[in-house]
Amino acid sequence: MINTKLSVAIHILTMIATKSDTPITSDFIAGSVNTNPVVIRRISGQLKKAGLISAHVGKASFTLEKEPEEITILMVYQAVQTHDDLFSIHDNPNPHCWIGKNIQSTLDKTFQRAQRALEQELNNQTLADLIKNLSTNR
Amino acid sequence: MINTKLSVAIHILTMIATKSDTPITSDFIAGSVNTNPVVIRRISGQLKKAGLISAHVGKASFTLEKEPEEITILMVYQAVQTHDDLFSIHDNPNPHCWIGKNIQSTLDKTFQRAQRALEQELNNQTLADLIKNLSTNR
DNA sequence: GCATATGTAACCATTATAGTTACAACAAAA
DNA sequence: TTTTGTTGTAACTATAATGGTTACATATGC
């Protein structure tokens, strides 16, 4: 199962996107996510590196760098995920066995197709969509 | 990143599907996968439980229980995966914050759509397709 | 009986995650 | 200028999952 980083990252982004004029801190966000502020800062750092938000040392200044409509969930997913590949393939299969010799490239195609399907769906959903969905329950 | 269980499971199934009349053992499969026989038996046990193969104590008797055309990669995926959910959601978000209160159900919808896209793609590929792909490089 | 196979329990090393403390660097208010 | 508050990071920890391994009970068939 995939970790909760994407989950937390989206939570962070929605809080930044829906904040009023009063700035929010990692401490405040941590209170809503229910975790440690450092966990928030760790993930916000990745969102910053991906160009989705900005932040500044010493200031409570989290800001979206794009419109919510422009931020796809795929962008967030790719910002926080460490590995490019969703599936991993066992390494060093026996090259003297014809199956072992060719299984990796075959699996690679299969897994890439699956991953592409996932990513296309994530690409169809934006932060704005999520916030709208959230707001209906508000 | 997802573990290599699916990868190994598919390797096992292709070996069973393409074997000649001489039966194969977990030890032989392990030689092609390049791992320990117990790892093979652990995963073959899950495939057996899912009704994809049969095996018998004391005999080298791995056999497919369905035609390769009928075995989808989704079936294999679901046979070896421990968690039903692909993504996990951080728990206990603050119920006193309107975002924290509603984020879980919103994320749930988003993640389910993504997971469904992945599974639909896996459902479109069968073991027979993979073996055909493998054979072109044979 | 004996060699051989699967099924499974038990243990270990490695890795990733998530939480935590501590502190440097910086900003802004007092 | 001092003080308070904030981000960014390093370092450490507990926990869990994975994959490899040994050991052995149990069943098969020569």
Short mmCIF file of N, CA, C and O in Angstrom, two decimals, chain A residues 36-136:
data_model
loop_
_atom_site.label_atom_id
_atom_site.label_comp_id
_atom_site.label_asym_id
_atom_site.label_seq_id
_atom_site.Cartn_x
_atom_site.Cartn_y
_atom_site.Cartn_z
N ASN A 36 2.81 15.83 13.53
CA ASN A 36 3.86 16.73 13.99
C ASN A 36 4.16 17.80 12.93
O ASN A 36 4.18 17.48 11.74
N PRO A 37 4.41 19.05 13.35
CA PRO A 37 4.70 20.12 12.39
C PRO A 37 5.85 19.80 11.45
O PRO A 37 5.87 20.24 10.31
N VAL A 38 6.81 19.02 11.92
CA VAL A 38 7.95 18.69 11.07
C VAL A 38 7.52 17.82 9.89
O VAL A 38 8.04 17.95 8.78
N VAL A 39 6.54 16.98 10.13
CA VAL A 39 6.01 16.15 9.04
C VAL A 39 5.42 17.06 7.97
O VAL A 39 5.61 16.85 6.77
N ILE A 40 4.72 18.09 8.42
CA ILE A 40 4.13 19.05 7.47
C ILE A 40 5.23 19.78 6.70
O ILE A 40 5.16 19.91 5.48
N ARG A 41 6.23 20.24 7.41
CA ARG A 41 7.30 20.99 6.75
C ARG A 41 8.07 20.11 5.76
O ARG A 41 8.54 20.58 4.74
N ARG A 42 8.20 18.84 6.11
CA ARG A 42 8.90 17.91 5.23
C ARG A 42 8.15 17.80 3.90
O ARG A 42 8.75 17.86 2.82
N ILE A 43 6.85 17.65 3.98
CA ILE A 43 6.06 17.49 2.76
C ILE A 43 5.90 18.82 2.03
O ILE A 43 5.96 18.88 0.81
N SER A 44 5.73 19.90 2.79
CA SER A 44 5.61 21.21 2.13
C SER A 44 6.89 21.54 1.38
O SER A 44 6.87 22.22 0.36
N GLY A 45 8.01 21.03 1.90
CA GLY A 45 9.28 21.23 1.19
C GLY A 45 9.27 20.59 -0.18
O GLY A 45 9.79 21.15 -1.15
N GLN A 46 8.63 19.42 -0.27
CA GLN A 46 8.56 18.75 -1.57
C GLN A 46 7.61 19.47 -2.52
O GLN A 46 7.85 19.56 -3.72
N LEU A 47 6.53 20.02 -1.95
CA LEU A 47 5.58 20.77 -2.76
C LEU A 47 6.21 22.07 -3.26
O LEU A 47 5.94 22.53 -4.37
N LYS A 48 7.06 22.63 -2.42
CA LYS A 48 7.78 23.83 -2.79
C LYS A 48 8.76 23.54 -3.93
O LYS A 48 8.83 24.27 -4.91
N LYS A 49 9.48 22.45 -3.78
CA LYS A 49 10.47 22.06 -4.79
C LYS A 49 9.79 21.79 -6.15
O LYS A 49 10.36 22.03 -7.21
N ALA A 50 8.54 21.31 -6.07
CA ALA A 50 7.80 21.02 -7.29
C ALA A 50 7.14 22.27 -7.88
O ALA A 50 6.48 22.21 -8.91
N GLY A 51 7.31 23.40 -7.18
CA GLY A 51 6.77 24.66 -7.70
C GLY A 51 5.28 24.85 -7.47
O GLY A 51 4.66 25.69 -8.11
N LEU A 52 4.71 24.07 -6.57
CA LEU A 52 3.28 24.19 -6.31
C LEU A 52 2.96 25.23 -5.27
O LEU A 52 1.90 25.85 -5.30
N ILE A 53 3.89 25.42 -4.32
CA ILE A 53 3.67 26.43 -3.29
C ILE A 53 4.96 27.23 -3.07
O ILE A 53 6.03 26.85 -3.57
N SER A 54 4.86 28.30 -2.32
CA SER A 54 6.05 29.01 -1.88
C SER A 54 6.00 29.13 -0.36
O SER A 54 4.92 29.04 0.23
N ALA A 55 7.16 29.26 0.23
CA ALA A 55 7.26 29.41 1.69
C ALA A 55 8.57 30.13 1.97
O ALA A 55 9.48 30.11 1.14
N HIS A 56 8.65 30.78 3.11
CA HIS A 56 9.86 31.52 3.44
C HIS A 56 10.26 31.33 4.90
O HIS A 56 9.40 31.38 5.78
N VAL A 57 11.53 31.13 5.11
CA VAL A 57 12.04 30.95 6.47
C VAL A 57 11.70 32.17 7.32
O VAL A 57 11.84 33.30 6.85
N GLY A 58 11.22 31.92 8.53
CA GLY A 58 10.95 33.01 9.45
C GLY A 58 9.57 33.62 9.33
O GLY A 58 9.13 34.31 10.23
N LYS A 59 8.89 33.34 8.21
CA LYS A 59 7.56 33.92 8.01
C LYS A 59 6.50 32.84 7.85
O LYS A 59 6.77 31.79 7.28
N ALA A 60 5.33 33.13 8.37
CA ALA A 60 4.19 32.26 8.08
C ALA A 60 3.66 32.72 6.73
O ALA A 60 2.91 33.68 6.65
N SER A 61 4.08 32.05 5.66
CA SER A 61 3.84 32.61 4.33
C SER A 61 3.53 31.57 3.26
O SER A 61 3.91 31.75 2.11
N PHE A 62 2.90 30.48 3.64
CA PHE A 62 2.56 29.47 2.62
C PHE A 62 1.57 30.05 1.62
O PHE A 62 0.53 30.60 2.00
N THR A 63 1.92 29.92 0.35
CA THR A 63 1.07 30.45 -0.71
C THR A 63 1.08 29.50 -1.90
O THR A 63 2.12 28.91 -2.21
N LEU A 64 -0.06 29.38 -2.54
CA LEU A 64 -0.11 28.58 -3.77
C LEU A 64 0.61 29.32 -4.89
O LEU A 64 0.47 30.53 -5.02
N GLU A 65 1.37 28.60 -5.67
CA GLU A 65 2.08 29.20 -6.79
C GLU A 65 1.33 29.01 -8.11
O GLU A 65 1.74 29.50 -9.15
N LYS A 66 0.24 28.23 -8.03
CA LYS A 66 -0.63 28.06 -9.19
C LYS A 66 -2.08 28.15 -8.73
O LYS A 66 -2.37 28.02 -7.55
N GLU A 67 -2.96 28.35 -9.67
CA GLU A 67 -4.38 28.32 -9.34
C GLU A 67 -4.81 26.89 -9.01
O GLU A 67 -4.28 25.95 -9.62
N PRO A 68 -5.74 26.71 -8.11
CA PRO A 68 -6.23 25.36 -7.78
C PRO A 68 -6.68 24.58 -9.02
O PRO A 68 -6.57 23.36 -9.06
N GLU A 69 -7.19 25.31 -10.02
CA GLU A 69 -7.64 24.65 -11.25
C GLU A 69 -6.46 24.09 -12.05
O GLU A 69 -6.63 23.21 -12.89
N GLU A 70 -5.28 24.65 -11.80
CA GLU A 70 -4.10 24.23 -12.57
C GLU A 70 -3.30 23.13 -11.88
O GLU A 70 -2.40 22.55 -12.47
N ILE A 71 -3.60 22.90 -10.62
CA ILE A 71 -2.86 21.88 -9.87
C ILE A 71 -3.60 20.55 -9.96
O ILE A 71 -4.66 20.38 -9.37
N THR A 72 -3.02 19.63 -10.72
CA THR A 72 -3.64 18.31 -10.82
C THR A 72 -3.13 17.43 -9.68
O THR A 72 -2.05 17.65 -9.13
N ILE A 73 -3.93 16.43 -9.37
CA ILE A 73 -3.52 15.50 -8.31
C ILE A 73 -2.28 14.73 -8.76
O ILE A 73 -1.46 14.32 -7.93
N LEU A 74 -2.11 14.57 -10.04
CA LEU A 74 -0.91 13.91 -10.56
C LEU A 74 0.34 14.70 -10.19
O LEU A 74 1.37 14.13 -9.81
N MET A 75 0.24 16.03 -10.31
CA MET A 75 1.39 16.87 -9.93
C MET A 75 1.75 16.66 -8.47
O MET A 75 2.92 16.56 -8.11
N VAL A 76 0.73 16.61 -7.63
CA VAL A 76 0.96 16.42 -6.19
C VAL A 76 1.56 15.05 -5.95
O VAL A 76 2.53 14.89 -5.20
N TYR A 77 0.98 14.06 -6.63
CA TYR A 77 1.47 12.68 -6.49
C TYR A 77 2.94 12.60 -6.86
O TYR A 77 3.76 12.03 -6.12
N GLN A 78 3.30 13.18 -7.98
CA GLN A 78 4.69 13.10 -8.43
C GLN A 78 5.63 13.94 -7.56
O GLN A 78 6.82 13.66 -7.48
N ALA A 79 5.06 14.96 -6.92
CA ALA A 79 5.89 15.80 -6.05
C ALA A 79 6.33 15.05 -4.80
O ALA A 79 7.44 15.26 -4.30
N VAL A 80 5.48 14.18 -4.30
CA VAL A 80 5.78 13.53 -3.01
C VAL A 80 6.27 12.09 -3.12
O VAL A 80 6.76 11.53 -2.15
N GLN A 81 6.12 11.50 -4.31
CA GLN A 81 6.52 10.10 -4.43
C GLN A 81 8.01 9.99 -4.71
O GLN A 81 8.56 10.72 -5.53
N THR A 82 8.66 9.07 -4.02
CA THR A 82 10.11 8.93 -4.17
C THR A 82 10.50 8.13 -5.41
O THR A 82 11.43 8.48 -6.12
N HIS A 83 9.76 7.05 -5.67
CA HIS A 83 10.10 6.20 -6.81
C HIS A 83 9.28 6.57 -8.04
O HIS A 83 8.10 6.87 -7.93
N ASP A 84 9.92 6.53 -9.20
CA ASP A 84 9.20 6.79 -10.43
C ASP A 84 8.24 5.66 -10.75
O ASP A 84 7.15 5.88 -11.29
N ASP A 85 8.65 4.44 -10.39
CA ASP A 85 7.85 3.28 -10.76
C ASP A 85 6.91 2.86 -9.64
O ASP A 85 7.30 2.78 -8.48
N LEU A 86 5.69 2.58 -10.03
CA LEU A 86 4.69 2.14 -9.06
C LEU A 86 4.96 0.71 -8.64
O LEU A 86 4.97 0.38 -7.45
N PHE A 87 5.23 -0.16 -9.61
CA PHE A 87 5.52 -1.56 -9.31
C PHE A 87 7.01 -1.80 -9.34
O PHE A 87 7.74 -1.14 -10.08
N SER A 88 7.46 -2.76 -8.56
CA SER A 88 8.86 -3.15 -8.69
C SER A 88 8.95 -4.57 -9.23
O SER A 88 8.06 -5.39 -9.03
N ILE A 89 10.02 -4.83 -9.95
CA ILE A 89 10.22 -6.13 -10.58
C ILE A 89 11.39 -6.81 -9.88
O ILE A 89 12.40 -6.18 -9.61
N HIS A 90 11.23 -8.08 -9.58
CA HIS A 90 12.31 -8.82 -8.92
C HIS A 90 13.55 -8.80 -9.80
O HIS A 90 13.48 -8.98 -11.00
N ASP A 91 14.72 -8.60 -9.19
CA ASP A 91 15.90 -8.46 -10.03
C ASP A 91 16.73 -9.74 -10.14
O ASP A 91 16.57 -10.69 -9.37
N ASN A 92 17.57 -9.76 -11.13
CA ASN A 92 18.43 -10.91 -11.42
C ASN A 92 17.70 -12.22 -11.68
O ASN A 92 18.13 -13.27 -11.18
N PRO A 93 16.63 -12.22 -12.47
CA PRO A 93 16.08 -13.51 -12.87
C PRO A 93 17.11 -14.24 -13.71
O PRO A 93 17.94 -13.60 -14.36
N ASN A 94 17.04 -15.54 -13.70
CA ASN A 94 18.05 -16.38 -14.35
C ASN A 94 18.12 -16.16 -15.87
O ASN A 94 17.18 -16.51 -16.59
N PRO A 95 19.22 -15.65 -16.36
CA PRO A 95 19.34 -15.37 -17.80
C PRO A 95 19.48 -16.63 -18.64
O PRO A 95 19.39 -16.57 -19.87
N HIS A 96 19.72 -17.78 -17.99
CA HIS A 96 19.85 -19.03 -18.73
C HIS A 96 18.49 -19.70 -18.96
O HIS A 96 18.39 -20.69 -19.67
N CYS A 97 17.47 -19.14 -18.31
CA CYS A 97 16.10 -19.62 -18.52
C CYS A 97 15.43 -18.63 -19.46
O CYS A 97 15.52 -17.42 -19.25
N TRP A 98 14.76 -19.10 -20.51
CA TRP A 98 14.22 -18.15 -21.50
C TRP A 98 13.16 -17.25 -20.90
O TRP A 98 12.98 -16.11 -21.32
N ILE A 99 12.45 -17.75 -19.90
CA ILE A 99 11.47 -16.90 -19.23
C ILE A 99 12.18 -15.86 -18.36
O ILE A 99 11.91 -14.67 -18.43
N GLY A 100 13.12 -16.34 -17.56
CA GLY A 100 13.87 -15.43 -16.71
C GLY A 100 14.57 -14.35 -17.51
O GLY A 100 14.69 -13.20 -17.07
N LYS A 101 14.99 -14.74 -18.68
CA LYS A 101 15.74 -13.81 -19.54
C LYS A 101 14.86 -12.67 -20.08
O LYS A 101 15.32 -11.56 -20.26
N ASN A 102 13.59 -12.98 -20.32
CA ASN A 102 12.73 -12.00 -20.99
C ASN A 102 11.61 -11.43 -20.12
O ASN A 102 10.88 -10.54 -20.56
N ILE A 103 11.49 -11.95 -18.91
CA ILE A 103 10.34 -11.55 -18.08
C ILE A 103 10.37 -10.06 -17.73
O ILE A 103 9.32 -9.40 -17.70
N GLN A 104 11.54 -9.52 -17.50
CA GLN A 104 11.62 -8.13 -17.05
C GLN A 104 11.05 -7.14 -18.06
O GLN A 104 10.27 -6.26 -17.71
N SER A 105 11.43 -7.31 -19.32
CA SER A 105 10.94 -6.35 -20.32
C SER A 105 9.44 -6.51 -20.53
O SER A 105 8.73 -5.53 -20.78
N THR A 106 8.97 -7.74 -20.42
CA THR A 106 7.53 -7.98 -20.57
C THR A 106 6.75 -7.37 -19.41
O THR A 106 5.74 -6.68 -19.62
N LEU A 107 7.21 -7.62 -18.22
CA LEU A 107 6.55 -7.05 -17.04
C LEU A 107 6.59 -5.53 -17.09
O LEU A 107 5.65 -4.85 -16.71
N ASP A 108 7.70 -5.03 -17.58
CA ASP A 108 7.86 -3.58 -17.68
C ASP A 108 6.74 -2.96 -18.51
O ASP A 108 6.15 -1.96 -18.10
N LYS A 109 6.44 -3.57 -19.63
CA LYS A 109 5.36 -3.06 -20.48
C LYS A 109 4.02 -3.11 -19.75
O LYS A 109 3.26 -2.14 -19.74
N THR A 110 3.74 -4.23 -19.15
CA THR A 110 2.47 -4.41 -18.44
C THR A 110 2.32 -3.39 -17.32
O THR A 110 1.29 -2.73 -17.19
N PHE A 111 3.37 -3.25 -16.53
CA PHE A 111 3.29 -2.35 -15.39
C PHE A 111 3.22 -0.89 -15.82
O PHE A 111 2.54 -0.08 -15.20
N GLN A 112 3.90 -0.58 -16.90
CA GLN A 112 3.85 0.81 -17.37
C GLN A 112 2.46 1.18 -17.85
O GLN A 112 2.00 2.30 -17.64
N ARG A 113 1.79 0.23 -18.50
CA ARG A 113 0.43 0.51 -18.96
C ARG A 113 -0.49 0.76 -17.78
O ARG A 113 -1.34 1.66 -17.80
N ALA A 114 -0.33 -0.04 -16.74
CA ALA A 114 -1.16 0.11 -15.55
C ALA A 114 -0.89 1.45 -14.87
O ALA A 114 -1.80 2.17 -14.47
N GLN A 115 0.39 1.77 -14.76
CA GLN A 115 0.77 3.01 -14.11
C GLN A 115 0.24 4.21 -14.90
O GLN A 115 -0.22 5.20 -14.32
N ARG A 116 0.31 4.11 -16.23
CA ARG A 116 -0.17 5.20 -17.06
C ARG A 116 -1.67 5.42 -16.85
O ARG A 116 -2.15 6.55 -16.80
N ALA A 117 -2.40 4.33 -16.70
CA ALA A 117 -3.85 4.44 -16.47
C ALA A 117 -4.12 5.17 -15.16
O ALA A 117 -4.99 6.04 -15.09
N LEU A 118 -3.36 4.81 -14.15
CA LEU A 118 -3.49 5.48 -12.85
C LEU A 118 -3.19 6.96 -12.97
O LEU A 118 -3.95 7.82 -12.50
N GLU A 119 -2.10 7.26 -13.61
CA GLU A 119 -1.66 8.65 -13.70
C GLU A 119 -2.61 9.50 -14.53
O GLU A 119 -2.80 10.68 -14.24
N GLN A 120 -3.17 8.90 -15.58
CA GLN A 120 -4.12 9.66 -16.39
C GLN A 120 -5.34 10.05 -15.57
O GLN A 120 -5.87 11.15 -15.70
N GLU A 121 -5.76 9.14 -14.71
CA GLU A 121 -6.92 9.45 -13.87
C GLU A 121 -6.56 10.54 -12.87
O GLU A 121 -7.33 11.47 -12.65
N LEU A 122 -5.37 10.46 -12.29
CA LEU A 122 -4.93 11.49 -11.34
C LEU A 122 -4.78 12.84 -12.04
O LEU A 122 -4.93 13.89 -11.42
N ASN A 123 -4.48 12.77 -13.32
CA ASN A 123 -4.28 13.99 -14.09
C ASN A 123 -5.61 14.67 -14.41
O ASN A 123 -5.65 15.85 -14.75
N ASN A 124 -6.68 13.91 -14.30
CA ASN A 124 -8.01 14.46 -14.61
C ASN A 124 -8.66 15.16 -13.43
O ASN A 124 -9.70 15.77 -13.57
N GLN A 125 -8.04 15.01 -12.26
CA GLN A 125 -8.62 15.64 -11.08
C GLN A 125 -7.69 16.77 -10.61
O GLN A 125 -6.50 16.59 -10.51
N THR A 126 -8.32 17.92 -10.33
CA THR A 126 -7.53 19.06 -9.88
C THR A 126 -7.82 19.36 -8.41
O THR A 126 -8.80 18.85 -7.85
N LEU A 127 -6.97 20.16 -7.85
CA LEU A 127 -7.18 20.60 -6.47
C LEU A 127 -8.52 21.32 -6.34
O LEU A 127 -9.23 21.16 -5.34
N ALA A 128 -8.87 22.06 -7.38
CA ALA A 128 -10.15 22.79 -7.36
C ALA A 128 -11.32 21.82 -7.26
O ALA A 128 -12.28 22.07 -6.51
N ASP A 129 -11.25 20.71 -7.99
CA ASP A 129 -12.30 19.70 -7.92
C ASP A 129 -12.45 19.17 -6.50
O ASP A 129 -13.57 19.04 -5.99
N LEU A 130 -11.33 18.88 -5.89
CA LEU A 130 -11.35 18.34 -4.54
C LEU A 130 -11.94 19.32 -3.54
O LEU A 130 -12.72 18.95 -2.66
N ILE A 131 -11.55 20.57 -3.69
CA ILE A 131 -12.06 21.59 -2.76
C ILE A 131 -13.57 21.76 -2.93
O ILE A 131 -14.30 21.90 -1.95
N LYS A 132 -14.01 21.69 -4.19
CA LYS A 132 -15.45 21.81 -4.44
C LYS A 132 -16.18 20.66 -3.76
O LYS A 132 -17.21 20.84 -3.10
N ASN A 133 -15.60 19.47 -3.92
CA ASN A 133 -16.17 18.28 -3.29
C ASN A 133 -16.21 18.41 -1.77
O ASN A 133 -17.20 18.09 -1.12
N LEU A 134 -15.11 18.92 -1.22
CA LEU A 134 -15.01 19.15 0.22
C LEU A 134 -16.11 20.11 0.68
O LEU A 134 -16.75 19.90 1.72
N SER A 135 -16.32 21.16 -0.08
CA SER A 135 -17.20 22.24 0.32
C SER A 135 -18.66 21.81 0.37
O SER A 135 -19.45 22.39 1.13
N THR A 136 -19.02 20.82 -0.42
CA THR A 136 -20.42 20.38 -0.41
C THR A 136 -20.80 19.81 0.94
O THR A 136 -21.96 19.84 1.33
#
